[in-house]
């Protein structure tokens, strides 16, 4: 595995930093993943997740969505506004990542997936509903109320924790939307599990305060490992072409 920091050119002219993680032996499907961080921003934890994907043969690009040409607090605010409104520079950042993956010369890539957590989970769903990506893996992000809002979405695999008092029902919401749209999916909601169960931040705030209501954020090894197995199996089906979107489905990709 090799890692390096790269600069992703944005339409604004700014170059956003990102981590480019390449596996020792790439998967045979010419597929790469964009891994989108949670509200804590670019951390050791999202690098850990990127390496887990690379360990399974996927080249991974991990962008820092807070890296914008302004002060850090303002960049965070702009990103969170885009998160809520569904429009803004964050989506340009993700599209720049997709294009960079397809244009770089170090790995042969013709397919792109998106994986996101918390804030990144919502970004992943919204972006995958408007961009030509092949698969999306959202975890415990907010899902629009109406299926129409994600009409162009690709096949999805993800997870939510039912003990999360804010987003715990959004997994079932997404599964319902996917059923209505006729798009293949594997969305699972875990009993007795809260928010951020895939993330394992080594900070005081996350470890001591995160588990409190309403989010009840806590790493859960059993749910995380089950999710990893589902994600990797689903990715393999999508990228190998063995998962077929049923006739009549309205996915845009």
Coordinates of C-alpha atoms in Angstrom, one line a residue:
X1 CA 0.0 0.0 0.0
X2 CA 1.2 3.5 -0.8
X3 CA -0.1 6.8 0.4
X4 CA 0.5 10.4 -0.6
X5 CA -1.1 13.8 -0.2
X6 CA -2.4 15.2 -3.5
X7 CA -4.0 18.4 -4.6
X8 CA -7.4 18.3 -6.3
X9 CA -8.0 21.3 -8.6
X10 CA -11.5 22.9 -8.0
X11 CA -13.5 25.1 -10.3
X12 CA -12.8 28.0 -8.0
X13 CA -9.1 27.7 -8.7
X14 CA -8.3 26.4 -5.3
X15 CA -6.4 23.1 -4.8
X16 CA -8.1 20.9 -2.2
X17 CA -5.9 18.5 -0.3
X18 CA -6.7 14.9 -0.3
X19 CA -5.1 11.6 0.6
X20 CA -4.5 9.2 -2.2
X21 CA -4.2 5.6 -0.9
X22 CA -3.2 2.9 -3.4
X23 CA -3.5 -0.8 -2.7
X24 CA -0.5 -3.2 -3.1
X25 CA -2.7 -5.1 -5.6
X26 CA -5.7 -3.4 -7.1
X27 CA -9.0 -5.1 -7.7
X28 CA -9.7 -6.3 -11.2
X29 CA -12.7 -4.1 -11.9
X30 CA -10.8 -0.8 -12.3
X31 CA -12.9 0.6 -9.4
X32 CA -12.0 3.3 -6.9
X33 CA -13.7 4.8 -3.9
X34 CA -14.1 8.4 -2.6
X35 CA -14.3 8.2 1.2
X36 CA -16.1 11.2 2.7
X37 CA -15.3 12.2 6.3
X38 CA -17.8 13.0 9.1
X39 CA -18.5 16.3 10.8
X40 CA -15.1 16.1 12.6
X41 CA -13.4 16.7 9.3
X42 CA -10.2 15.0 8.0
X43 CA -9.0 12.8 10.9
X44 CA -6.9 9.7 11.5
X45 CA -10.2 7.7 11.5
X46 CA -11.1 8.5 7.9
X47 CA -7.6 7.5 7.0
X48 CA -8.1 4.2 8.8
X49 CA -11.3 3.6 6.8
X50 CA -9.5 4.5 3.6
X51 CA -6.8 1.9 4.4
X52 CA -9.4 -0.7 5.1
X53 CA -10.8 -0.2 1.6
X54 CA -7.3 -0.3 0.1
X55 CA -6.5 -3.5 2.0
X56 CA -9.4 -4.9 -0.1
X57 CA -8.0 -3.8 -3.4
X58 CA -9.6 -0.4 -3.9
X59 CA -7.7 2.8 -4.7
X60 CA -9.1 5.4 -2.4
X61 CA -9.3 9.2 -2.5
X62 CA -10.0 10.9 0.9
X63 CA -10.7 14.6 0.4
X64 CA -10.8 17.3 3.1
X65 CA -14.0 19.0 2.4
X66 CA -13.1 21.7 4.9
X67 CA -10.1 22.7 2.7
X68 CA -11.6 25.8 1.0
X69 CA -10.0 29.2 0.3
X70 CA -11.2 30.9 3.5
X71 CA -10.7 30.6 7.3
X72 CA -11.3 27.2 8.8
X73 CA -14.5 28.2 10.7
X74 CA -16.0 29.8 7.6
X75 CA -15.1 26.7 5.5
X76 CA -16.8 24.5 8.1
X77 CA -19.9 26.7 8.0
X78 CA -20.0 26.6 4.2
X79 CA -19.7 22.9 4.1
X80 CA -22.5 22.4 6.7
X81 CA -24.8 24.8 4.8
X82 CA -24.2 22.7 1.6
X83 CA -25.0 19.6 3.7
X84 CA -28.4 21.0 4.7
X85 CA -29.4 22.7 1.4
X86 CA -28.1 20.0 -0.9
X87 CA -26.2 22.5 -3.0
X88 CA -22.9 24.3 -2.7
X89 CA -19.2 24.0 -3.2
X90 CA -19.0 20.6 -1.4
X91 CA -20.6 19.0 -4.5
X92 CA -18.1 20.6 -6.8
X93 CA -15.4 19.2 -4.5
X94 CA -16.8 15.7 -4.8
X95 CA -17.2 16.0 -8.6
X96 CA -13.6 17.2 -8.8
X97 CA -12.5 14.1 -6.9
X98 CA -14.4 11.8 -9.3
X99 CA -12.9 13.5 -12.3
X100 CA -9.4 13.4 -10.8
X101 CA -9.7 9.6 -10.2
X102 CA -10.7 9.0 -13.8
X103 CA -8.0 11.2 -15.2
X104 CA -5.0 10.2 -13.0
X105 CA -2.5 7.8 -14.6
X106 CA -1.2 5.8 -11.6
X107 CA -4.2 3.4 -11.4
X108 CA -6.5 2.3 -14.3
X109 CA -9.9 3.5 -13.1
X110 CA -13.2 3.4 -15.0
X111 CA -15.7 3.0 -12.1
X112 CA -16.1 5.1 -9.0
X113 CA -18.0 4.5 -5.7
X114 CA -18.7 6.9 -2.8
X115 CA -18.7 6.0 0.9
X116 CA -19.6 8.5 3.6
X117 CA -20.2 8.8 7.3
X118 CA -22.5 11.1 9.3
X119 CA -22.3 14.4 7.4
X120 CA -20.4 12.5 4.7
X121 CA -23.2 9.9 4.5
X122 CA -25.8 12.6 3.5
X123 CA -23.3 14.1 1.0
X124 CA -22.7 10.6 -0.5
X125 CA -26.4 10.1 -1.0
X126 CA -27.1 13.5 -2.5
X127 CA -24.0 13.4 -4.7
X128 CA -24.7 9.8 -5.9
X129 CA -28.2 11.0 -6.9
X130 CA -26.8 13.5 -9.4
X131 CA -23.4 12.1 -10.5
X132 CA -22.4 9.2 -12.7
X133 CA -21.0 7.0 -9.9
X134 CA -21.7 3.2 -9.8
X135 CA -22.4 2.6 -6.1
X136 CA -22.9 4.5 -2.8
X137 CA -22.3 3.4 0.8
X138 CA -23.9 5.9 3.2
X139 CA -23.7 5.5 7.0
X140 CA -26.0 7.2 9.4
X141 CA -26.5 10.4 7.4
X142 CA -29.7 12.4 7.0
X143 CA -32.0 11.3 4.2
X144 CA -34.5 13.5 2.4
X145 CA -38.1 12.9 3.2
X146 CA -39.2 12.4 -0.4
X147 CA -37.9 9.7 -2.7
X148 CA -38.0 12.2 -5.6
X149 CA -35.1 14.0 -4.0
X150 CA -32.8 11.0 -4.7
X151 CA -34.4 9.9 -7.9
X152 CA -31.1 9.4 -9.8
X153 CA -29.4 7.4 -7.1
X154 CA -27.3 4.3 -7.9
X155 CA -27.3 1.0 -6.0
X156 CA -26.6 1.6 -2.3
X157 CA -25.3 -0.3 0.7
X158 CA -25.2 1.2 4.2
X159 CA -26.2 1.2 7.8
X160 CA -27.9 3.2 10.6
X161 CA -28.2 2.6 14.4
X162 CA -31.7 2.5 15.8
X163 CA -30.6 4.0 19.1
X164 CA -29.6 7.2 17.3
X165 CA -32.6 9.5 18.3
X166 CA -32.0 11.9 15.4
X167 CA -31.1 9.8 12.4
X168 CA -32.0 6.3 13.6
X169 CA -35.1 6.1 11.4
X170 CA -33.3 7.4 8.3
X171 CA -32.0 4.0 7.3
X172 CA -35.6 2.7 7.0
X173 CA -36.4 5.9 5.1
X174 CA -33.6 5.3 2.6
X175 CA -34.6 1.6 2.2
X176 CA -38.2 2.7 1.5
X177 CA -37.0 5.2 -1.1
X178 CA -34.9 2.6 -2.8
X179 CA -37.8 0.2 -2.9
X180 CA -40.0 2.8 -4.4
X181 CA -37.4 3.7 -7.0
X182 CA -36.7 0.0 -7.8
X183 CA -32.9 0.4 -7.1
X184 CA -30.9 -2.6 -5.7
X185 CA -29.8 -1.9 -2.1
X186 CA -28.6 -3.4 1.2
X187 CA -29.6 -1.0 3.9
X188 CA -29.5 -2.3 7.5
X189 CA -30.6 -0.7 10.7
X190 CA -29.0 -2.1 13.8
X191 CA -30.8 -2.6 17.1
X192 CA -29.1 -1.2 20.3
X193 CA -26.6 0.7 18.2
X194 CA -26.2 4.5 18.0
X195 CA -24.7 7.0 15.6
X196 CA -21.1 6.8 14.3
X197 CA -20.8 3.0 15.0
X198 CA -18.3 2.7 12.1
X199 CA -16.1 5.5 13.3
X200 CA -13.6 5.0 16.1
X201 CA -12.3 8.5 16.9
X202 CA -9.7 8.5 19.7
X203 CA -10.8 11.8 21.2
X204 CA -12.2 12.7 24.6
X205 CA -15.3 14.2 23.1
X206 CA -16.1 11.2 21.0
X207 CA -15.3 8.5 23.7
X208 CA -16.8 10.2 26.7
X209 CA -19.5 12.5 25.5
X210 CA -20.5 11.0 22.1
X211 CA -22.4 8.2 23.7
X212 CA -24.9 10.5 25.4
X213 CA -28.3 11.1 23.9
X214 CA -29.6 12.1 21.4
X215 CA -27.0 10.6 19.0
X216 CA -25.5 8.0 21.3
X217 CA -22.4 8.0 19.1
X218 CA -20.1 5.0 19.8
X219 CA -18.0 2.7 17.8
X220 CA -19.6 -0.8 17.8
X221 CA -17.3 -3.5 16.6
X222 CA -20.0 -6.1 15.8
X223 CA -22.1 -3.7 13.7
X224 CA -19.0 -2.2 12.1
X225 CA -17.6 -5.6 11.0
X226 CA -21.0 -6.7 9.8
X227 CA -21.2 -3.5 7.8
X228 CA -17.8 -4.0 6.3
X229 CA -18.7 -7.5 5.1
X230 CA -21.9 -6.2 3.5
X231 CA -20.2 -3.2 1.9
X232 CA -17.3 -5.3 0.4
X233 CA -19.7 -8.0 -0.9
X234 CA -22.0 -5.4 -2.4
X235 CA -19.1 -3.5 -4.0
X236 CA -17.9 -6.7 -5.6
X237 CA -21.3 -7.4 -7.1
X238 CA -21.7 -3.8 -8.5
X239 CA -18.2 -3.4 -9.9
X240 CA -18.1 -6.9 -11.4
X241 CA -21.5 -6.3 -13.1
X242 CA -23.3 -9.2 -11.4
X243 CA -25.7 -6.8 -9.6
X244 CA -28.3 -5.7 -12.2
X245 CA -30.7 -2.8 -11.8
X246 CA -34.2 -4.3 -12.4
X247 CA -36.2 -3.2 -15.4
X248 CA -38.3 -0.1 -14.8
X249 CA -35.9 1.4 -12.2
X250 CA -35.3 5.1 -12.4
X251 CA -31.7 5.3 -11.4
X252 CA -29.7 7.7 -13.5
X253 CA -26.5 5.7 -13.6

